[in-house]
Backbone as numpy.savetxt, mean C-alpha at the origin, in Angstrom:
# Nx Ny Nz CAx CAy CAz Cx Cy Cz
11.97 -0.25 -12.91 11.49 1.23 -12.82 10.94 1.36 -11.75
11.09 3.02 -10.94 10.59 3.32 -10.22 9.21 4.15 -10.49
7.91 4.05 -9.62 7.20 4.21 -9.19 6.52 5.04 -8.35
5.34 5.81 -8.40 4.79 6.52 -7.23 3.38 6.40 -7.43
2.90 5.98 -6.13 1.84 5.23 -6.02 1.21 6.28 -5.51
-0.44 6.62 -5.86 -1.26 7.73 -5.17 -2.13 7.36 -4.69
-2.25 8.06 -3.95 -3.68 7.37 -2.84 -4.31 8.28 -1.88
-5.89 8.59 -1.99 -6.62 9.41 -1.34 -7.13 8.55 0.21
-6.89 9.45 1.41 -7.54 8.76 2.37 -7.65 7.30 2.64
-5.78 6.78 2.25 -5.82 5.03 2.33 -6.33 4.32 1.06
-7.13 5.17 -0.23 -7.51 4.04 -0.89 -6.92 4.64 -2.23
-6.02 3.38 -2.99 -5.23 3.54 -3.90 -6.02 4.18 -5.36
-5.69 5.28 -6.10 -5.95 6.20 -7.00 -5.34 5.05 -8.59
-4.16 5.44 -8.08 -2.92 4.93 -9.46 -2.04 5.48 -9.11
-0.84 4.66 -9.78 0.44 4.57 -10.00 0.72 5.15 -11.35
2.03 5.29 -10.84 2.86 6.38 -11.63 4.09 5.60 -12.04
4.54 5.19 -13.30 6.08 5.25 -13.27 6.21 6.17 -13.42
7.98 6.25 -13.14 9.16 7.47 -13.15 9.72 7.57 -14.38
9.54 7.71 -15.69 10.15 7.22 -16.80 10.99 8.14 -17.01
10.74 9.67 -16.83 11.29 10.81 -17.12 12.42 11.25 -16.67
13.52 12.38 -17.01 14.25 12.90 -16.04 13.77 13.61 -15.18
12.42 14.01 -14.97 12.28 14.80 -14.33 10.80 14.90 -14.20
9.20 14.56 -13.08 8.50 13.78 -12.84 7.58 15.35 -11.99
6.97 16.49 -12.58 6.16 17.21 -11.58 5.05 16.88 -11.26
5.14 17.25 -9.52 3.99 17.07 -8.70 2.90 18.29 -8.55
1.77 18.66 -8.71 1.13 19.92 -8.57 -0.16 19.35 -8.75
-1.03 20.77 -8.55 -2.25 20.64 -8.25 -2.68 21.70 -10.28
-1.59 21.68 -10.64 -1.80 22.16 -12.40 -2.09 20.76 -13.39
-2.91 21.20 -13.99 -3.51 20.25 -15.52 -2.15 19.81 -15.69
-0.93 20.60 -16.00 -0.03 20.29 -16.79 1.30 19.06 -15.96
0.82 19.01 -14.53 1.41 18.45 -14.27 1.88 16.64 -13.95
2.71 15.91 -14.44 2.82 14.61 -14.63 2.19 13.84 -13.77
2.09 14.38 -12.38 1.48 13.64 -11.09 0.34 14.71 -10.61
-1.06 14.51 -10.89 -1.61 15.84 -10.31 -2.19 15.29 -9.09
-2.38 16.06 -8.17 -2.64 16.28 -7.23 -3.98 17.19 -6.56
-5.32 17.04 -6.70 -6.28 17.76 -6.65 -6.56 18.15 -5.26
-5.91 19.19 -4.74 -6.03 19.39 -3.15 -5.30 20.94 -2.90
-6.17 21.48 -2.26 -5.56 22.59 -1.76 -4.21 22.82 -0.73
-3.54 21.89 -0.34 -2.65 21.55 0.28 -1.63 21.56 -0.99
-1.54 21.23 -2.16 -0.97 21.21 -3.05 -0.90 22.39 -4.07
0.53 22.72 -4.10 0.90 23.74 -5.35 0.56 23.85 -6.29
-0.13 24.87 -7.28 0.38 24.43 -8.28 1.30 23.74 -9.28
2.32 24.19 -8.91 3.82 23.15 -8.81 4.80 22.74 -7.75
4.09 21.65 -6.93 4.30 21.23 -5.57 5.81 21.00 -5.54
5.99 19.99 -6.40 7.35 19.04 -6.10 8.16 18.62 -7.74
9.21 18.18 -7.94 9.47 17.40 -8.91 10.73 16.36 -8.47
10.13 15.22 -9.11 11.12 14.18 -8.61 12.42 13.73 -9.98
13.49 14.04 -9.53 14.63 14.13 -10.30 15.21 12.99 -10.10
15.33 12.57 -11.73 16.06 10.61 -11.91 17.01 10.97 -12.54
18.41 10.26 -11.49 19.97 10.74 -12.33 20.46 9.07 -12.11
20.23 8.28 -13.40 20.32 7.13 -13.65 18.95 6.08 -12.63
19.68 5.70 -11.60 18.62 4.80 -10.57 18.43 5.33 -9.27
19.34 6.55 -9.12 19.08 7.40 -8.05 17.66 8.65 -8.03
16.71 8.44 -6.91 15.70 9.74 -7.16 16.08 10.42 -5.99
15.69 11.94 -6.33 15.47 12.78 -5.14 14.01 13.70 -5.63
13.63 14.34 -4.50 12.18 14.55 -4.60 12.55 16.72 -4.13
12.32 17.35 -4.57 12.84 18.61 -4.55 11.36 19.36 -4.77
11.33 20.46 -3.25 10.14 21.60 -3.39 10.68 22.63 -4.78
9.51 22.96 -5.63 9.54 23.85 -6.06 9.79 25.09 -5.56
8.96 25.75 -4.36 9.45 26.70 -3.68 9.60 26.22 -2.37
11.00 26.72 -1.82 11.40 26.46 -0.36 10.67 26.83 0.50
9.92 28.53 0.26 9.08 28.49 1.34 7.75 27.49 1.77
7.67 26.40 0.46 6.42 25.99 0.83 7.14 23.88 0.88
7.74 23.90 2.04 8.34 22.73 2.21 7.22 21.40 1.99
8.51 20.06 1.69 7.65 18.64 1.91 7.69 17.96 3.08
6.72 17.11 2.58 6.43 15.98 4.46 6.59 14.95 4.05
7.89 14.69 4.04 8.12 13.15 4.15 8.29 12.32 5.13
7.51 11.42 5.11 7.75 10.72 6.93 7.51 11.60 7.63
6.32 13.02 7.76 6.08 13.41 8.70 7.31 14.43 9.18
8.14 14.48 8.47 9.18 15.46 8.74 9.28 16.48 7.44
9.75 17.49 7.77 9.59 18.79 6.63 11.15 19.24 6.14
10.94 18.77 4.41 12.31 19.01 3.94 11.70 19.57 2.61
13.51 20.17 1.85 13.13 20.84 0.57 13.74 19.95 -0.08
13.99 19.31 0.22 14.95 18.30 -1.27 15.30 16.78 -0.05
15.60 15.75 -0.87 15.70 14.72 -0.41 15.83 13.46 -1.37
16.80 12.63 -0.70 16.73 11.13 -1.81 15.77 10.34 -1.55
15.18 9.86 -2.21 14.16 8.96 -2.03 14.84 7.56 -2.06
14.33 6.82 -1.32 13.82 5.33 -0.74 13.34 4.30 -0.67
12.89 2.97 -1.19 11.79 2.64 -1.21 10.82 2.70 -0.20
9.61 2.80 0.03 8.45 2.70 0.63 8.72 4.56 1.46
9.09 5.25 0.91 9.20 6.70 1.39 7.55 7.06 1.31
6.92 7.88 2.26 5.62 8.37 2.39 6.07 10.03 1.97
5.52 10.43 1.05 5.18 12.00 0.86 3.83 12.52 1.08
3.33 13.44 1.89 1.90 13.99 2.16 1.83 15.21 1.97
0.05 15.22 1.07 0.00 16.26 0.69 -1.44 16.06 1.04
-1.59 17.02 1.85 -3.14 16.88 3.06 -3.63 15.85 2.90
-5.12 15.13 2.10 -5.23 13.75 2.50 -4.82 12.81 1.65
-3.69 13.56 0.54 -3.20 12.56 0.02 -2.01 11.88 -0.07
-1.64 10.72 -0.38 -0.18 10.22 0.01 0.40 9.81 -1.50
1.33 9.77 -1.59 2.49 9.61 -2.78 3.61 8.43 -1.86
3.46 7.22 -2.33 4.35 6.37 -2.01 5.49 5.78 -3.31
6.78 5.87 -2.94 7.59 5.68 -3.55 8.08 4.22 -3.41
7.93 3.80 -4.79 8.27 2.23 -4.77 9.59 1.97 -5.93
10.41 1.18 -5.36 11.47 0.95 -6.41 11.15 -0.67 -6.95
11.30 -0.45 -7.85 11.33 -1.76 -9.09 11.57 -3.26 -8.37
12.59 -2.95 -8.04 13.55 -4.74 -7.39 12.07 -5.29 -6.39
11.36 -4.20 -5.54 10.64 -4.79 -4.45 9.37 -5.20 -5.12
8.94 -6.46 -4.33 7.65 -6.82 -4.27 6.95 -6.15 -3.65
5.95 -4.97 -4.57 4.92 -4.36 -2.96 4.00 -4.96 -2.60
3.74 -5.18 -1.67 3.02 -5.91 -1.01 1.65 -4.19 -0.17
0.84 -3.52 -0.63 0.19 -2.60 0.18 -0.83 -3.20 1.11
-1.20 -2.33 2.41 -2.23 -2.77 3.04 -2.82 -1.52 3.29
-3.80 -1.83 3.43 -5.03 -1.11 3.47 -5.83 -1.60 4.48
-6.41 -1.27 5.98 -7.32 -1.18 6.55 -8.58 -0.78 6.84
-9.54 -1.54 6.96 -10.78 -0.15 6.86 -11.35 -0.68 8.41
-11.74 0.81 9.28 -12.50 0.53 10.26 -13.82 0.83 10.34
-14.11 -0.54 9.50 -15.45 -1.03 9.67 -16.33 -1.68 10.93
-17.46 -2.09 11.03 -18.21 -2.13 12.61 -17.31 -3.27 12.55
-16.99 -3.70 13.80 -15.93 -5.13 14.20 -17.36 -6.49 14.79
-16.61 -7.29 14.58 -17.59 -8.57 14.38 -17.84 -8.67 16.17
-19.10 -8.95 16.30 -19.75 -9.08 17.63 -19.29 -10.55 17.91
-18.31 -10.58 19.02 -17.68 -11.73 19.84 -17.48 -11.84 21.46
-17.95 -12.43 22.59 -17.44 -11.97 23.78 -16.04 -11.33 23.86
-15.96 -10.40 25.06 -14.23 -10.08 25.18 -13.74 -11.40 25.89
-13.84 -11.94 26.10 -13.41 -13.08 26.90 -12.97 -14.10 25.87
-13.60 -14.70 24.95 -13.61 -15.15 23.34 -13.00 -14.75 22.62
-12.36 -13.43 22.57 -11.32 -12.90 21.63 -10.21 -13.13 21.25
-10.03 -13.59 20.13 -8.47 -13.81 19.47 -8.55 -13.26 18.22
-7.28 -12.81 18.17 -6.89 -11.55 17.16 -6.27 -12.55 15.42
-6.34 -12.29 14.27 -5.56 -12.75 13.49 -4.59 -12.04 13.22
-3.50 -12.59 12.36 -2.28 -12.19 11.93 -2.13 -12.64 10.65
-0.70 -11.67 10.06 -0.30 -12.32 8.83 1.15 -11.93 8.85
2.05 -13.34 8.63 3.62 -12.48 9.03 3.96 -12.92 7.87
4.71 -12.37 6.86 5.43 -12.20 5.39 6.83 -13.21 5.53
6.84 -14.00 4.79 7.77 -14.64 4.92 8.77 -14.72 3.90
8.17 -13.72 2.82 9.18 -13.72 1.80 9.24 -12.23 1.45
10.60 -11.71 0.69 10.37 -10.48 -0.03 11.21 -9.57 1.11
11.24 -8.55 0.99 11.99 -7.37 1.25 11.41 -7.21 2.81
10.02 -6.99 2.88 9.15 -7.04 4.32 9.07 -8.57 5.10
10.11 -9.56 4.53 9.79 -10.52 5.38 10.13 -10.76 6.60
9.30 -11.17 7.65 9.58 -10.86 9.25 8.63 -10.29 9.86
8.05 -9.49 8.98 7.03 -8.42 9.33 5.70 -9.06 9.32
4.74 -8.81 10.62 4.05 -9.03 10.98 2.71 -8.22 10.93
1.57 -8.68 10.29 0.58 -7.40 10.06 -0.87 -7.97 10.81
-1.13 -7.17 11.67 -2.46 -7.27 12.92 -3.61 -7.25 11.83
-4.69 -8.19 12.12 -5.61 -7.70 11.08 -6.81 -7.29 12.12
-6.60 -6.23 12.74 -7.35 -5.21 13.70 -8.59 -5.18 12.95
-8.78 -4.51 11.99 -10.21 -4.27 11.28 -11.13 -5.15 10.98
-12.11 -4.87 10.39 -12.66 -5.80 9.85 -12.63 -6.11 8.65
-11.44 -5.19 7.60 -11.88 -5.68 6.01 -9.94 -5.19 6.04
-9.09 -5.98 5.58 -7.56 -5.79 5.24 -7.58 -5.93 3.70
-7.54 -4.93 3.38 -6.90 -5.18 1.77 -5.23 -5.13 1.47
-4.95 -6.37 0.60 -3.46 -6.69 0.29 -3.69 -6.02 -1.07
-2.72 -5.71 -1.74 -2.50 -5.64 -2.71 -0.97 -5.26 -3.26
-1.08 -5.38 -4.54 0.07 -5.40 -5.09 0.29 -3.99 -6.68
-0.70 -3.64 -6.74 -0.99 -2.65 -7.63 -2.48 -2.16 -7.53
-2.77 -1.05 -8.26 -3.94 -0.96 -7.63 -5.16 -1.53 -8.83
-4.56 -2.34 -9.48 -5.20 -3.34 -9.97 -4.84 -4.67 -9.87
-4.73 -5.10 -8.41 -4.72 -6.56 -8.51 -4.60 -6.33 -6.68
-5.52 -7.07 -6.18 -5.55 -7.00 -4.87 -6.65 -8.33 -4.20
-6.57 -8.52 -3.09 -7.21 -9.53 -2.19 -7.68 -8.71 -0.85
-8.70 -9.44 -0.72 -9.54 -8.82 0.78 -9.25 -9.74 1.86
-9.16 -9.47 3.49 -9.42 -10.23 4.22 -10.58 -9.56 5.46
-11.09 -10.24 5.39 -12.36 -9.88 5.87 -13.01 -10.44 7.45
-12.56 -10.05 8.57 -13.20 -10.79 9.81 -14.65 -10.56 10.17
-14.82 -11.86 10.29 -16.27 -11.93 10.15 -16.59 -12.00 11.97
-17.85 -12.95 12.10 -18.05 -13.23 13.54 -17.58 -14.46 13.31
-17.53 -15.60 12.74 -17.04 -16.57 11.95 -15.65 -17.17 12.17
-15.31 -16.04 11.55 -13.58 -15.94 11.64 -12.95 -15.21 10.87
-11.95 -15.48 9.48 -11.45 -14.39 8.76 -11.24 -15.39 7.54
-12.06 -14.65 6.49 -12.00 -14.78 5.29 -11.22 -14.31 4.21
-10.62 -14.80 3.29 -9.94 -14.42 1.80 -10.66 -14.37 0.93
-10.22 -13.29 0.23 -11.16 -13.21 -1.40 -10.41 -12.46 -2.37
-10.55 -12.72 -3.58 -9.93 -12.12 -4.24 -10.61 -10.56 -4.29
-10.44 -9.46 -5.05 -10.96 -8.37 -4.89 -10.56 -7.72 -6.20
-9.63 -7.50 -6.92 -9.25 -7.00 -8.52 -7.72 -8.13 -8.90
-8.23 -8.24 -9.99 -6.70 -8.88 -11.23 -7.21 -10.04 -11.21
-6.52 -10.57 -12.31 -6.47 -11.98 -12.64 -5.94 -12.75 -12.28
-4.83 -12.86 -11.72 -3.99 -14.20 -10.68 -4.88 -14.00 -9.64
-5.80 -15.23 -8.98 -6.10 -15.47 -7.88 -4.87 -15.92 -6.84
-5.06 -15.66 -5.50 -4.36 -16.12 -4.47 -4.53 -17.28 -4.60
-3.36 -17.96 -3.75 -3.53 -19.42 -3.40 -3.27 -19.60 -2.09
-4.05 -20.78 -1.40 -3.74 -20.55 0.10 -3.26 -22.40 0.36
-2.45 -22.97 1.09 -1.92 -23.69 1.24 -1.54 -24.72 -0.52
-1.31 -23.58 -1.79 -0.67 -23.96 -2.88 -1.93 -24.11 -3.43
-2.99 -24.10 -3.04 -4.43 -24.16 -3.84 -5.17 -22.94 -4.41
-5.20 -22.81 -5.63 -5.53 -21.21 -5.83 -7.22 -20.96 -5.63
-7.98 -20.11 -4.70 -9.10 -20.13 -4.33 -9.81 -19.77 -5.72
-11.10 -19.72 -5.91 -12.18 -19.25 -6.67 -12.62 -18.02 -6.54
-13.95 -18.07 -6.76 -14.80 -16.49 -6.61 -14.97 -16.44 -5.48
-15.27 -17.13 -4.72 -16.18 -17.59 -2.98 -14.90 -17.11 -2.29
-15.50 -17.03 -0.88 -14.36 -16.41 -0.17 -14.49 -17.78 0.58
-12.73 -17.65 1.37 -12.60 -19.03 2.22 -12.48 -18.43 3.26
-12.34 -19.37 3.90 -12.20 -19.31 5.39 -10.94 -19.73 5.97
-10.04 -19.04 6.40 -8.35 -19.46 6.90 -8.71 -20.10 8.02
-8.07 -21.09 8.39 -6.99 -21.66 9.40 -5.79 -21.33 10.06
-5.63 -21.40 11.29 -4.38 -21.13 12.06 -3.04 -21.88 11.15
-2.29 -21.27 10.72 -1.58 -22.06 10.49 -1.48 -22.28 8.66
-1.85 -20.99 7.77 -2.71 -21.45 6.57 -1.68 -20.51 5.58
-0.83 -20.96 4.88 0.32 -20.13 3.79 -0.71 -19.65 2.58
-0.46 -18.16 2.48 -0.76 -17.51 1.32 -0.24 -16.88 0.58
-0.31 -17.22 -0.72 0.63 -16.80 -1.95 0.01 -15.53 -2.55
-0.02 -14.53 -2.63 -0.59 -12.80 -3.15 0.39 -12.44 -3.77
0.69 -12.87 -5.36 1.44 -12.55 -6.39 3.10 -13.45 -5.74
4.17 -12.78 -5.54 5.05 -13.74 -5.58 5.71 -13.60 -3.95
4.72 -13.30 -3.30 4.73 -13.03 -1.78 3.84 -14.00 -1.12
4.96 -14.39 -0.36 4.39 -15.61 0.94 4.16 -15.52 2.08
2.43 -15.33 2.97 2.49 -14.95 4.09 1.75 -16.19 4.85
1.91 -15.86 6.12 1.25 -17.26 7.21 0.36 -16.38 7.95
-0.88 -17.11 8.00 -2.18 -16.62 8.85 -1.79 -17.58 9.82
-2.13 -16.66 11.34 -2.24 -17.47 12.65 -3.01 -16.97 13.27
-3.45 -17.48 14.32 -4.48 -16.45 15.47 -4.11 -16.90 17.10
-4.42 -15.79 17.66 -3.56 -16.23 18.99 -4.06 -14.99 20.00
């Protein structure tokens, strides 16, 4: 079953399973997905489910939706579609995908000489995003399957460190489950997060 993942300024708040034939989005308390923003109308839009197909429809054609930065009054939804409401985002997630969410925090960068600076990357090896390369440009990169299961890659002066953030299932590095302590990553390490396999490398 598909779902909507609600986030505020990049921080995931919760997800909503799209179980009903129609799911109402808006500022009103009666809405199925409540978005507490002045950018949202009391009844802003609804997601209409027909079998395995989903469409989002603006309640008021004079107040179009913003899907992937494009204004529209009605649109069929596909996996990873991003709906924007002010500082809130709603991401449409199809159930058959192993959804790996990525959130980077612009914290202070590790101090090191510019000439010696080398960047870390993660390449997705499995799933619908196989081949995608994630640049670990920020000090903190959060990787998660849901708002309840996530790990953290921290960029420190000494290198890159993987640690568990939330959830009961710990990630694995080269087939070994990590514990509660952060593990320093080495170029070529393979990470297993949920059902997703990634390769870490530095260049």
